[in-house]
mmCIF file of C-alpha atoms in Angstrom:
data_model
loop_
_atom_site.group_PDB
_atom_site.id
_atom_site.type_symbol
_atom_site.label_atom_id
_atom_site.label_comp_id
_atom_site.label_asym_id
_atom_site.label_seq_id
_atom_site.Cartn_x
_atom_site.Cartn_y
_atom_site.Cartn_z
ATOM 1 C CA GLU O 224 92.777 39.928 -14.707
ATOM 2 C CA ALA O 225 90.440 42.096 -12.563
ATOM 3 C CA GLY O 226 88.335 40.494 -9.994
ATOM 4 C CA VAL O 227 84.887 41.380 -8.906
ATOM 5 C CA THR O 228 84.787 44.819 -7.730
ATOM 6 C CA GLN O 229 82.124 46.588 -5.478
ATOM 7 C CA PHE O 230 81.424 50.181 -4.705
ATOM 8 C CA PRO O 231 81.227 51.820 -2.253
ATOM 9 C CA SER O 232 83.067 49.522 0.244
ATOM 10 C CA HIS O 233 81.201 51.227 3.185
ATOM 11 C CA SER O 234 77.936 53.260 3.329
ATOM 12 C CA VAL O 235 76.423 54.827 6.235
ATOM 13 C CA ILE O 236 72.810 56.296 5.741
ATOM 14 C CA GLU O 237 70.190 57.348 7.692
ATOM 15 C CA LYS O 238 66.775 55.486 7.897
ATOM 16 C CA GLY O 239 64.577 56.619 4.956
ATOM 17 C CA GLN O 240 67.334 57.372 2.689
ATOM 18 C CA THR O 241 68.267 55.725 -0.780
ATOM 19 C CA VAL O 242 71.482 53.824 -1.364
ATOM 20 C CA THR O 243 72.606 52.162 -4.565
ATOM 21 C CA LEU O 244 75.448 49.528 -4.510
ATOM 22 C CA ARG O 245 77.347 48.626 -7.452
ATOM 23 C CA CYS O 246 79.044 45.443 -8.803
ATOM 24 C CA ASP O 247 81.331 44.898 -11.603
ATOM 25 C CA PRO O 248 81.609 41.190 -12.285
ATOM 26 C CA ILE O 249 84.653 39.548 -14.025
ATOM 27 C CA SER O 250 84.525 40.191 -17.553
ATOM 28 C CA GLY O 251 82.746 37.325 -19.691
ATOM 29 C CA HIS O 252 81.010 35.884 -16.534
ATOM 30 C CA ASP O 253 77.290 35.716 -17.450
ATOM 31 C CA ASN O 254 76.372 34.848 -13.961
ATOM 32 C CA LEU O 255 75.854 37.553 -11.312
ATOM 33 C CA TYR O 256 74.765 37.101 -7.895
ATOM 34 C CA TRP O 257 73.857 39.405 -5.078
ATOM 35 C CA TYR O 258 73.987 37.932 -1.349
ATOM 36 C CA ARG O 259 73.768 39.636 2.013
ATOM 37 C CA ARG O 260 75.253 38.803 5.412
ATOM 38 C CA VAL O 261 73.475 40.338 8.416
ATOM 39 C CA MET O 262 75.384 40.409 11.753
ATOM 40 C CA GLY O 263 75.591 36.931 13.176
ATOM 41 C CA LYS O 264 73.747 35.249 10.331
ATOM 42 C CA GLU O 265 74.586 33.067 7.352
ATOM 43 C CA ILE O 266 75.139 34.487 3.852
ATOM 44 C CA LYS O 267 71.673 34.693 2.290
ATOM 45 C CA PHE O 268 70.929 34.567 -1.483
ATOM 46 C CA LEU O 269 69.142 37.819 -2.808
ATOM 47 C CA LEU O 270 69.079 37.365 -6.572
ATOM 48 C CA HIS O 271 70.936 35.996 -9.694
ATOM 49 C CA PHE O 272 71.189 37.490 -13.175
ATOM 50 C CA VAL O 273 72.150 35.702 -16.321
ATOM 51 C CA LYS O 274 73.408 38.360 -18.513
ATOM 52 C CA GLU O 275 70.731 41.151 -18.192
ATOM 53 C CA SER O 276 67.893 38.727 -17.152
ATOM 54 C CA LYS O 277 66.786 38.412 -13.675
ATOM 55 C CA GLN O 278 66.873 34.364 -13.146
ATOM 56 C CA ASP O 279 66.038 34.366 -9.720
ATOM 57 C CA GLU O 280 65.107 37.087 -7.334
ATOM 58 C CA SER O 281 63.397 34.798 -4.839
ATOM 59 C CA GLY O 282 65.755 36.273 -2.094
ATOM 60 C CA MET O 283 64.824 39.703 -2.379
ATOM 61 C CA PRO O 284 63.459 40.819 0.977
ATOM 62 C CA ASN O 285 60.872 43.200 -0.215
ATOM 63 C CA ASN O 286 60.029 45.903 -2.909
ATOM 64 C CA ARG O 287 62.408 48.310 -1.378
ATOM 65 C CA PHE O 288 65.085 46.435 -2.891
ATOM 66 C CA LEU O 289 65.609 46.832 -6.864
ATOM 67 C CA ALA O 290 68.408 45.302 -8.780
ATOM 68 C CA GLU O 291 69.392 45.981 -12.296
ATOM 69 C CA ARG O 292 71.982 44.792 -14.602
ATOM 70 C CA THR O 293 72.468 47.025 -17.661
ATOM 71 C CA GLY O 294 73.403 45.401 -20.977
ATOM 72 C CA GLY O 295 74.621 42.299 -18.909
ATOM 73 C CA THR O 296 77.497 44.023 -17.528
ATOM 74 C CA TYR O 297 77.632 45.819 -14.104
ATOM 75 C CA SER O 298 74.842 45.460 -11.671
ATOM 76 C CA THR O 299 73.306 47.859 -9.067
ATOM 77 C CA LEU O 300 71.193 47.192 -6.152
ATOM 78 C CA LYS O 301 69.303 50.212 -4.883
ATOM 79 C CA VAL O 302 67.423 50.142 -1.428
ATOM 80 C CA GLN O 303 64.758 52.801 -1.296
ATOM 81 C CA PRO O 304 63.985 53.659 1.583
ATOM 82 C CA ALA O 305 66.515 52.006 3.736
ATOM 83 C CA GLU O 306 65.215 50.577 7.061
ATOM 84 C CA LEU O 307 67.547 49.674 10.089
ATOM 85 C CA GLU O 308 67.182 45.909 9.322
ATOM 86 C CA ASP O 309 68.899 46.360 5.879
ATOM 87 C CA SER O 310 72.225 46.818 7.760
ATOM 88 C CA GLY O 311 74.680 44.248 6.787
ATOM 89 C CA VAL O 312 77.435 43.180 4.144
ATOM 90 C CA TYR O 313 76.177 43.068 0.651
ATOM 91 C CA PHE O 314 78.352 40.657 -1.375
ATOM 92 C CA CYS O 315 78.434 40.479 -5.318
ATOM 93 C CA ALA O 316 79.717 37.360 -7.014
ATOM 94 C CA SER O 317 80.174 36.299 -10.632
ATOM 95 C CA SER O 318 80.689 32.955 -12.245
ATOM 96 C CA HIS O 319 80.701 30.998 -15.621
ATOM 97 C CA THR O 320 77.885 28.367 -15.592
ATOM 98 C CA PHE O 321 78.330 25.670 -12.871
ATOM 99 C CA THR O 322 81.664 26.844 -11.680
ATOM 100 C CA GLU O 323 82.954 28.563 -8.778
ATOM 101 C CA ALA O 324 81.939 31.907 -8.010
ATOM 102 C CA PHE O 325 84.190 34.803 -7.416
ATOM 103 C CA PHE O 326 83.236 37.334 -4.693
ATOM 104 C CA GLY O 327 83.762 41.072 -4.401
ATOM 105 C CA GLN O 328 85.072 42.554 -1.109
ATOM 106 C CA GLY O 329 81.673 43.395 -0.299
ATOM 107 C CA THR O 330 79.652 46.625 0.702
ATOM 108 C CA ARG O 331 79.180 47.239 4.374
ATOM 109 C CA LEU O 332 75.825 48.888 4.706
ATOM 110 C CA THR O 333 74.896 50.612 8.015
ATOM 111 C CA VAL O 334 71.508 52.211 8.409
ATOM 112 C CA VAL O 335 71.338 54.390 11.329
ATOM 113 C CA ARG R 257 64.767 21.729 6.576
ATOM 114 C CA LYS R 258 67.596 24.024 5.322
ATOM 115 C CA GLU R 259 68.843 23.572 1.724
ATOM 116 C CA VAL R 260 72.386 23.403 3.013
ATOM 117 C CA GLU R 261 73.058 22.584 6.630
ATOM 118 C CA GLN R 262 76.307 22.907 8.508
ATOM 119 C CA ASP R 263 77.288 22.685 12.081
ATOM 120 C CA PRO R 264 78.014 26.346 13.045
ATOM 121 C CA GLY R 265 80.571 25.278 15.683
ATOM 122 C CA PRO R 266 82.587 27.008 16.824
ATOM 123 C CA PHE R 267 85.318 24.429 16.634
ATOM 124 C CA ASN R 268 88.346 25.227 18.901
ATOM 125 C CA VAL R 269 91.202 22.900 18.000
ATOM 126 C CA PRO R 270 94.804 22.702 18.963
ATOM 127 C CA GLU R 271 97.503 23.491 16.382
ATOM 128 C CA GLY R 272 98.592 20.291 14.637
ATOM 129 C CA ALA R 273 95.413 18.371 15.153
ATOM 130 C CA THR R 274 93.030 17.146 12.357
ATOM 131 C CA VAL R 275 89.537 18.616 11.934
ATOM 132 C CA ALA R 276 86.520 17.370 9.725
ATOM 133 C CA PHE R 277 83.581 19.308 8.854
ATOM 134 C CA ASN R 278 80.387 17.983 7.252
ATOM 135 C CA CYS R 279 77.626 19.641 5.279
ATOM 136 C CA THR R 280 74.430 18.176 4.183
ATOM 137 C CA TYR R 281 72.285 19.473 1.107
ATOM 138 C CA SER R 282 68.542 18.776 0.284
ATOM 139 C CA ASN R 283 68.363 19.114 -3.384
ATOM 140 C CA SER R 284 69.518 15.659 -4.975
ATOM 141 C CA ALA R 285 69.705 17.611 -8.347
ATOM 142 C CA SER R 286 72.635 19.739 -7.284
ATOM 143 C CA GLN R 287 75.282 19.939 -9.753
ATOM 144 C CA SER R 288 78.500 21.495 -8.209
ATOM 145 C CA PHE R 289 79.975 21.591 -4.654
ATOM 146 C CA PHE R 290 82.534 23.792 -3.156
ATOM 147 C CA TRP R 291 84.137 24.704 0.121
ATOM 148 C CA TYR R 292 84.597 28.559 0.647
ATOM 149 C CA ARG R 293 86.837 30.066 3.303
ATOM 150 C CA GLN R 294 85.861 33.399 5.052
ATOM 151 C CA ASP R 295 88.154 35.382 7.010
ATOM 152 C CA CYS R 296 86.737 37.980 9.585
ATOM 153 C CA ARG R 297 85.406 41.046 7.778
ATOM 154 C CA LYS R 298 86.383 39.683 4.242
ATOM 155 C CA GLU R 299 84.756 38.237 1.196
ATOM 156 C CA PRO R 300 84.201 34.294 0.828
ATOM 157 C CA LYS R 301 87.152 32.755 -1.200
ATOM 158 C CA LEU R 302 87.203 29.499 -2.761
ATOM 159 C CA LEU R 303 89.124 26.856 -0.880
ATOM 160 C CA MET R 304 88.406 24.077 -3.092
ATOM 161 C CA SER R 305 85.918 22.400 -5.371
ATOM 162 C CA VAL R 306 84.452 19.011 -4.417
ATOM 163 C CA TYR R 307 84.153 15.960 -6.591
ATOM 164 C CA SER R 308 82.518 12.684 -6.428
ATOM 165 C CA SER R 309 85.891 11.051 -6.372
ATOM 166 C CA GLY R 310 87.188 13.091 -3.650
ATOM 167 C CA ASN R 311 90.057 15.497 -4.093
ATOM 168 C CA GLU R 312 93.045 16.602 -1.962
ATOM 169 C CA ASP R 313 94.888 19.899 -1.925
ATOM 170 C CA GLY R 314 97.785 19.685 0.382
ATOM 171 C CA ARG R 315 96.420 19.287 3.882
ATOM 172 C CA PHE R 316 93.039 19.810 2.717
ATOM 173 C CA THR R 317 90.820 16.734 1.685
ATOM 174 C CA ALA R 318 87.046 17.302 0.394
ATOM 175 C CA GLN R 319 84.751 14.409 -0.379
ATOM 176 C CA LEU R 320 81.329 14.203 -1.704
ATOM 177 C CA ASN R 321 78.725 11.593 -1.222
ATOM 178 C CA ARG R 322 75.950 12.053 -3.519
ATOM 179 C CA ALA R 323 73.867 8.991 -2.443
ATOM 180 C CA SER R 324 73.814 10.437 1.158
ATOM 181 C CA GLN R 325 73.836 14.095 0.018
ATOM 182 C CA TYR R 326 76.642 15.248 2.186
ATOM 183 C CA ILE R 327 80.068 16.867 1.673
ATOM 184 C CA SER R 328 83.006 16.707 3.889
ATOM 185 C CA LEU R 329 86.257 18.728 4.433
ATOM 186 C CA LEU R 330 89.288 17.503 6.332
ATOM 187 C CA ILE R 331 92.067 19.618 7.361
ATOM 188 C CA ARG R 332 95.294 17.818 8.614
ATOM 189 C CA ASP R 333 98.178 19.261 10.733
ATOM 190 C CA SER R 334 96.044 22.326 11.171
ATOM 191 C CA LYS R 335 97.776 25.555 11.287
ATOM 192 C CA LEU R 336 97.004 28.992 13.083
ATOM 193 C CA SER R 337 96.395 30.545 9.858
ATOM 194 C CA ASP R 338 93.501 27.984 9.125
ATOM 195 C CA SER R 339 91.204 29.968 11.666
ATOM 196 C CA ALA R 340 88.371 31.269 9.583
ATOM 197 C CA THR R 341 84.794 30.371 8.753
ATOM 198 C CA TYR R 342 84.404 27.511 6.340
ATOM 199 C CA LEU R 343 81.264 27.691 4.294
ATOM 200 C CA CYS R 344 79.823 24.842 2.441
ATOM 201 C CA VAL R 345 78.343 26.021 -1.014
ATOM 202 C CA VAL R 346 76.216 23.843 -3.303
ATOM 203 C CA ASN R 347 75.184 24.951 -6.939
ATOM 204 C CA MET R 348 71.493 23.934 -6.947
ATOM 205 C CA VAL R 349 69.386 23.550 -10.006
ATOM 206 C CA ALA R 350 65.725 24.376 -9.870
ATOM 207 C CA PHE R 351 63.310 24.912 -12.641
ATOM 208 C CA GLY R 352 66.399 24.909 -14.983
ATOM 209 C CA ASN R 353 68.090 27.788 -13.026
ATOM 210 C CA GLU R 354 71.105 27.433 -11.114
ATOM 211 C CA LYS R 355 71.743 29.012 -7.858
ATOM 212 C CA LEU R 356 74.597 28.972 -5.288
ATOM 213 C CA THR R 357 73.366 28.235 -1.885
ATOM 214 C CA PHE R 358 75.274 28.663 1.168
ATOM 215 C CA GLY R 359 75.504 26.887 4.530
ATOM 216 C CA THR R 360 75.676 28.919 7.691
ATOM 217 C CA GLY R 361 79.593 28.268 8.032
ATOM 218 C CA THR R 362 81.534 26.467 10.575
ATOM 219 C CA ARG R 363 83.689 28.727 12.616
ATOM 220 C CA LEU R 364 87.275 27.167 13.265
ATOM 221 C CA THR R 365 89.768 28.645 15.561
ATOM 222 C CA ILE R 366 93.218 26.951 15.839
ATOM 223 C CA ILE R 367 94.669 27.271 19.376
ATOM 224 C CA PRO R 368 98.456 27.673 19.751
#
């Protein structure tokens, strides 16, 4: 069974540019989470989808971040325009209800 | 107060020793509890779920105390390969929505 996959694995962009991260959850998992780990800090929650609906987006830093989950399958996280402080590792995870989450390998975003 | 609190360490422990981590959580309505392990520059991976009755997996023992709202992880006969960051993860329920919340992680280094 395929795990959670994220693309790209690395992205280096200039400040002001746009980047779109993609996450393909495990098939059948209704819950999809986005998290971010900034250098030296803890993993922080960004948002949570249940199927195609945004259940909780309280962790989204600001309106430069936009997440979608088309048809309840894969999800994208777009940052536009990117700022230096957006650098970090963005993790996606999926799960069934109230069970453990499985993580993708993460996308390392560097904004220069 | 943070929703999930852990001692960030670092813990530097000689090989063969026993080490214990604790984690406290603030939301008494939390449903599920997990310990994840994260190796350097890798995604978090489930180490074990934590049950009220306590559970053991080889050298690892996890316990949950709902009354005091804390979770523990005990590693016996530590190996060099146990060096990693250990993340306490709580599945919290708020307004009917579930959300996985992470502690800061406890960094463990096993010394030969």
